[in-house]
Amino acid sequence: FFEVMIGLERAALLTPFRTSAERRVVLEIGAGWGGFAYQFKTLFPNTTYVVVDLPQTLLFSATYLMTCFPGMRAVFAGEGAGGGLPPDWQGADLVFVPNTRLDLVRPTRLDLTINMVSFQEMTTAQVESYVAHACELGCPYLYSLNRDRSRRTTAS
């Protein structure tokens, strides 16, 4: 996690989170148990941190993060009308969305998308779908730390 924080710092991507009073939005694809989200929210509490992951993995990240930050507001996909997100979800601290409902993540702004070691487990089409979604939302930065190991991901 510190390797990624150092990379984000060296790329000057953390400065707006540190200096702006405006609430920022981060999307982490494949947050696992929530360790990086913990580090990020500790340093930058004025952030809406969206976790998108496999439904069974959200159980771990939600439990961990809500235990670490009992005073933070957490929302889940399915709480809103029609199984969506509540209308005020962008004011929440933590947002948990299953990977099958990425379409629900449509913030008015998305400041940073992060992926660590889960793109390497996905097919090329899955990775392209996530990247296209972040681009469609106007996200200026996607930080990816992955290794080219998966037989399911084709080289381009």
PDB file of C-alpha atoms in Angstrom:
ATOM      1  CA  PHE A   1       0.000   0.000   0.000  1.00  0.00           C
ATOM      2  CA  PHE A   2       2.846   2.359   0.788  1.00  0.00           C
ATOM      3  CA  GLU A   3       4.362   1.677  -2.634  1.00  0.00           C
ATOM      4  CA  VAL A   4       1.150   2.930  -4.218  1.00  0.00           C
ATOM      5  CA  MET A   5       0.967   5.948  -1.890  1.00  0.00           C
ATOM      6  CA  ILE A   6       4.536   6.843  -2.825  1.00  0.00           C
ATOM      7  CA  GLY A   7       3.702   6.472  -6.517  1.00  0.00           C
ATOM      8  CA  LEU A   8       0.613   8.665  -6.151  1.00  0.00           C
ATOM      9  CA  GLU A   9       2.639  11.252  -4.224  1.00  0.00           C
ATOM     10  CA  ARG A  10       5.464  11.305  -6.762  1.00  0.00           C
ATOM     11  CA  ALA A  11       2.918  11.755  -9.549  1.00  0.00           C
ATOM     12  CA  ALA A  12       1.459  14.730  -7.596  1.00  0.00           C
ATOM     13  CA  LEU A  13      -1.956  13.059  -7.561  1.00  0.00           C
ATOM     14  CA  LEU A  14      -2.432  13.438  -3.803  1.00  0.00           C
ATOM     15  CA  THR A  15      -1.994  17.220  -3.699  1.00  0.00           C
ATOM     16  CA  PRO A  16      -5.679  18.001  -4.448  1.00  0.00           C
ATOM     17  CA  PHE A  17      -6.756  15.605  -1.705  1.00  0.00           C
ATOM     18  CA  ARG A  18      -4.428  17.325   0.733  1.00  0.00           C
ATOM     19  CA  THR A  19      -5.079  20.973  -0.180  1.00  0.00           C
ATOM     20  CA  SER A  20      -8.683  21.252  -1.349  1.00  0.00           C
ATOM     21  CA  ALA A  21     -11.628  21.737   0.970  1.00  0.00           C
ATOM     22  CA  GLU A  22     -13.830  20.239  -1.733  1.00  0.00           C
ATOM     23  CA  ARG A  23     -14.908  16.622  -1.229  1.00  0.00           C
ATOM     24  CA  ARG A  24     -13.150  14.245  -3.635  1.00  0.00           C
ATOM     25  CA  VAL A  25     -14.256  10.884  -5.045  1.00  0.00           C
ATOM     26  CA  VAL A  26     -11.995   7.841  -5.423  1.00  0.00           C
ATOM     27  CA  LEU A  27     -12.982   4.565  -7.071  1.00  0.00           C
ATOM     28  CA  GLU A  28     -10.989   1.482  -6.142  1.00  0.00           C
ATOM     29  CA  ILE A  29     -11.548  -1.525  -8.356  1.00  0.00           C
ATOM     30  CA  GLY A  30     -10.910  -4.742  -6.456  1.00  0.00           C
ATOM     31  CA  ALA A  31     -10.154  -3.391  -2.989  1.00  0.00           C
ATOM     32  CA  GLY A  32      -9.907  -6.838  -1.422  1.00  0.00           C
ATOM     33  CA  TRP A  33     -10.091  -6.639   2.363  1.00  0.00           C
ATOM     34  CA  GLY A  34      -9.844  -2.813   2.318  1.00  0.00           C
ATOM     35  CA  GLY A  35      -6.277  -2.215   3.447  1.00  0.00           C
ATOM     36  CA  PHE A  36      -5.476   0.508   0.938  1.00  0.00           C
ATOM     37  CA  ALA A  37      -8.864   2.167   1.461  1.00  0.00           C
ATOM     38  CA  TYR A  38      -8.019   2.336   5.180  1.00  0.00           C
ATOM     39  CA  GLN A  39      -4.720   4.075   4.458  1.00  0.00           C
ATOM     40  CA  PHE A  40      -6.296   6.508   2.015  1.00  0.00           C
ATOM     41  CA  LYS A  41      -9.277   7.428   4.216  1.00  0.00           C
ATOM     42  CA  THR A  42      -6.967   7.896   7.213  1.00  0.00           C
ATOM     43  CA  LEU A  43      -4.873  10.419   5.296  1.00  0.00           C
ATOM     44  CA  PHE A  44      -7.718  12.033   3.337  1.00  0.00           C
ATOM     45  CA  PRO A  45     -10.971  11.791   5.301  1.00  0.00           C
ATOM     46  CA  ASN A  46     -12.789  14.304   3.067  1.00  0.00           C
ATOM     47  CA  THR A  47     -13.092  11.660   0.355  1.00  0.00           C
ATOM     48  CA  THR A  48     -15.968   9.543  -0.832  1.00  0.00           C
ATOM     49  CA  TYR A  49     -14.219   6.201  -1.264  1.00  0.00           C
ATOM     50  CA  VAL A  50     -16.034   3.818  -3.608  1.00  0.00           C
ATOM     51  CA  VAL A  51     -15.117   0.138  -3.413  1.00  0.00           C
ATOM     52  CA  VAL A  52     -16.121  -2.052  -6.352  1.00  0.00           C
ATOM     53  CA  ASP A  53     -15.408  -5.746  -5.926  1.00  0.00           C
ATOM     54  CA  LEU A  54     -16.826  -9.236  -6.052  1.00  0.00           C
ATOM     55  CA  PRO A  55     -19.887  -9.421  -3.763  1.00  0.00           C
ATOM     56  CA  GLN A  56     -18.271 -11.995  -1.471  1.00  0.00           C
ATOM     57  CA  THR A  57     -15.158  -9.839  -1.112  1.00  0.00           C
ATOM     58  CA  LEU A  58     -17.226  -6.776  -0.189  1.00  0.00           C
ATOM     59  CA  LEU A  59     -18.146  -8.677   2.959  1.00  0.00           C
ATOM     60  CA  PHE A  60     -14.514  -8.459   4.079  1.00  0.00           C
ATOM     61  CA  SER A  61     -13.812  -4.875   3.036  1.00  0.00           C
ATOM     62  CA  ALA A  62     -17.084  -3.526   4.446  1.00  0.00           C
ATOM     63  CA  THR A  63     -16.632  -5.338   7.753  1.00  0.00           C
ATOM     64  CA  TYR A  64     -13.023  -4.212   8.100  1.00  0.00           C
ATOM     65  CA  LEU A  65     -13.538  -0.583   7.084  1.00  0.00           C
ATOM     66  CA  MET A  66     -16.731  -0.084   9.069  1.00  0.00           C
ATOM     67  CA  THR A  67     -14.982  -1.526  12.133  1.00  0.00           C
ATOM     68  CA  CYS A  68     -11.962   0.745  11.677  1.00  0.00           C
ATOM     69  CA  PHE A  69     -14.114   3.821  11.025  1.00  0.00           C
ATOM     70  CA  PRO A  70     -17.274   3.367  13.123  1.00  0.00           C
ATOM     71  CA  GLY A  71     -18.219   7.038  12.795  1.00  0.00           C
ATOM     72  CA  MET A  72     -18.064   7.134   9.018  1.00  0.00           C
ATOM     73  CA  ARG A  73     -21.170   6.875   6.895  1.00  0.00           C
ATOM     74  CA  ALA A  74     -21.215   3.789   4.680  1.00  0.00           C
ATOM     75  CA  VAL A  75     -23.727   3.014   1.938  1.00  0.00           C
ATOM     76  CA  PHE A  76     -24.297  -0.083  -0.142  1.00  0.00           C
ATOM     77  CA  ALA A  77     -25.621  -0.695  -3.605  1.00  0.00           C
ATOM     78  CA  GLY A  78     -29.170  -1.866  -3.143  1.00  0.00           C
ATOM     79  CA  GLU A  79     -30.091   0.724  -0.496  1.00  0.00           C
ATOM     80  CA  GLY A  80     -31.565   3.153  -2.998  1.00  0.00           C
ATOM     81  CA  ALA A  81     -34.714   3.020  -5.083  1.00  0.00           C
ATOM     82  CA  GLY A  82     -34.779   0.130  -7.531  1.00  0.00           C
ATOM     83  CA  GLY A  83     -31.742  -1.510  -5.953  1.00  0.00           C
ATOM     84  CA  GLY A  84     -29.465   1.431  -6.677  1.00  0.00           C
ATOM     85  CA  LEU A  85     -27.468   3.761  -4.499  1.00  0.00           C
ATOM     86  CA  PRO A  86     -29.180   6.309  -2.234  1.00  0.00           C
ATOM     87  CA  PRO A  87     -29.499   9.735  -3.899  1.00  0.00           C
ATOM     88  CA  ASP A  88     -26.999  11.309  -1.493  1.00  0.00           C
ATOM     89  CA  TRP A  89     -24.365   8.572  -1.800  1.00  0.00           C
ATOM     90  CA  GLN A  90     -21.665  11.017  -2.913  1.00  0.00           C
ATOM     91  CA  GLY A  91     -21.715  12.512   0.579  1.00  0.00           C
ATOM     92  CA  ALA A  92     -20.961   9.149   2.180  1.00  0.00           C
ATOM     93  CA  ASP A  93     -17.480   8.217   3.348  1.00  0.00           C
ATOM     94  CA  LEU A  94     -17.530   4.629   2.111  1.00  0.00           C
ATOM     95  CA  VAL A  95     -19.566   3.225  -0.768  1.00  0.00           C
ATOM     96  CA  PHE A  96     -19.690  -0.505  -1.505  1.00  0.00           C
ATOM     97  CA  VAL A  97     -20.750  -1.697  -4.948  1.00  0.00           C
ATOM     98  CA  PRO A  98     -20.598  -5.233  -6.377  1.00  0.00           C
ATOM     99  CA  ASN A  99     -18.692  -5.522  -9.630  1.00  0.00           C
ATOM    100  CA  THR A 100     -21.896  -6.503 -11.410  1.00  0.00           C
ATOM    101  CA  ARG A 101     -23.364  -3.058 -10.610  1.00  0.00           C
ATOM    102  CA  LEU A 102     -20.557  -0.785 -11.749  1.00  0.00           C
ATOM    103  CA  ASP A 103     -23.214   1.059 -13.759  1.00  0.00           C
ATOM    104  CA  LEU A 104     -24.470   2.562 -10.469  1.00  0.00           C
ATOM    105  CA  VAL A 105     -21.213   4.457  -9.973  1.00  0.00           C
ATOM    106  CA  ARG A 106     -21.941   7.735 -11.753  1.00  0.00           C
ATOM    107  CA  PRO A 107     -20.586  10.523  -9.558  1.00  0.00           C
ATOM    108  CA  THR A 108     -20.743  14.132 -10.700  1.00  0.00           C
ATOM    109  CA  ARG A 109     -16.957  13.988 -10.541  1.00  0.00           C
ATOM    110  CA  LEU A 110     -14.443  11.177 -10.215  1.00  0.00           C
ATOM    111  CA  ASP A 111     -10.987  12.331  -9.178  1.00  0.00           C
ATOM    112  CA  LEU A 112      -8.996   9.105  -9.115  1.00  0.00           C
ATOM    113  CA  THR A 113      -9.443   5.454 -10.056  1.00  0.00           C
ATOM    114  CA  ILE A 114      -7.144   2.898  -8.445  1.00  0.00           C
ATOM    115  CA  ASN A 115      -6.487  -0.753  -9.148  1.00  0.00           C
ATOM    116  CA  MET A 116      -3.953  -2.944  -7.420  1.00  0.00           C
ATOM    117  CA  VAL A 117      -3.325  -6.515  -8.494  1.00  0.00           C
ATOM    118  CA  SER A 118      -6.849  -7.335  -9.598  1.00  0.00           C
ATOM    119  CA  PHE A 119      -6.611  -6.276 -13.255  1.00  0.00           C
ATOM    120  CA  GLN A 120      -3.995  -8.999 -13.550  1.00  0.00           C
ATOM    121  CA  GLU A 121      -6.664 -11.558 -12.634  1.00  0.00           C
ATOM    122  CA  MET A 122      -9.211 -10.274 -15.169  1.00  0.00           C
ATOM    123  CA  THR A 123      -9.757 -10.821 -18.837  1.00  0.00           C
ATOM    124  CA  THR A 124      -8.724  -8.090 -21.248  1.00  0.00           C
ATOM    125  CA  ALA A 125     -12.401  -7.308 -21.887  1.00  0.00           C
ATOM    126  CA  GLN A 126     -13.061  -6.834 -18.159  1.00  0.00           C
ATOM    127  CA  VAL A 127     -10.097  -4.483 -17.757  1.00  0.00           C
ATOM    128  CA  GLU A 128     -11.136  -2.507 -20.839  1.00  0.00           C
ATOM    129  CA  SER A 129     -14.655  -2.193 -19.418  1.00  0.00           C
ATOM    130  CA  TYR A 130     -13.400  -0.705 -16.137  1.00  0.00           C
ATOM    131  CA  VAL A 131     -11.033   1.681 -17.917  1.00  0.00           C
ATOM    132  CA  ALA A 132     -13.792   2.767 -20.328  1.00  0.00           C
ATOM    133  CA  HIS A 133     -16.131   3.426 -17.392  1.00  0.00           C
ATOM    134  CA  ALA A 134     -13.579   5.628 -15.626  1.00  0.00           C
ATOM    135  CA  CYS A 135     -12.897   7.476 -18.879  1.00  0.00           C
ATOM    136  CA  GLU A 136     -16.620   7.943 -19.553  1.00  0.00           C
ATOM    137  CA  LEU A 137     -16.952   9.538 -16.113  1.00  0.00           C
ATOM    138  CA  GLY A 138     -14.152  11.974 -16.943  1.00  0.00           C
ATOM    139  CA  CYS A 139     -11.716  10.561 -14.413  1.00  0.00           C
ATOM    140  CA  PRO A 140      -8.391  12.295 -15.087  1.00  0.00           C
ATOM    141  CA  TYR A 141      -6.231   9.599 -13.453  1.00  0.00           C
ATOM    142  CA  LEU A 142      -6.157   5.819 -13.256  1.00  0.00           C
ATOM    143  CA  TYR A 143      -3.396   4.376 -11.102  1.00  0.00           C
ATOM    144  CA  SER A 144      -2.732   0.713 -11.791  1.00  0.00           C
ATOM    145  CA  LEU A 145      -0.236  -1.580 -10.087  1.00  0.00           C
ATOM    146  CA  ASN A 146      -0.458  -4.989 -11.722  1.00  0.00           C
ATOM    147  CA  ARG A 147       1.796  -7.667 -13.069  1.00  0.00           C
ATOM    148  CA  ASP A 148       1.432  -9.284 -16.470  1.00  0.00           C
ATOM    149  CA  ARG A 149       0.790 -12.803 -15.179  1.00  0.00           C
ATOM    150  CA  SER A 150      -2.683 -13.853 -16.154  1.00  0.00           C
ATOM    151  CA  ARG A 151      -3.169 -16.211 -19.053  1.00  0.00           C
ATOM    152  CA  ARG A 152      -6.616 -14.646 -19.501  1.00  0.00           C
ATOM    153  CA  THR A 153      -5.237 -11.189 -20.317  1.00  0.00           C
ATOM    154  CA  THR A 154      -3.900 -10.883 -23.832  1.00  0.00           C
ATOM    155  CA  ALA A 155      -0.945  -8.667 -24.632  1.00  0.00           C
ATOM    156  CA  SER A 156      -1.674  -5.689 -26.868  1.00  0.00           C
TER     157      SER A 156
END
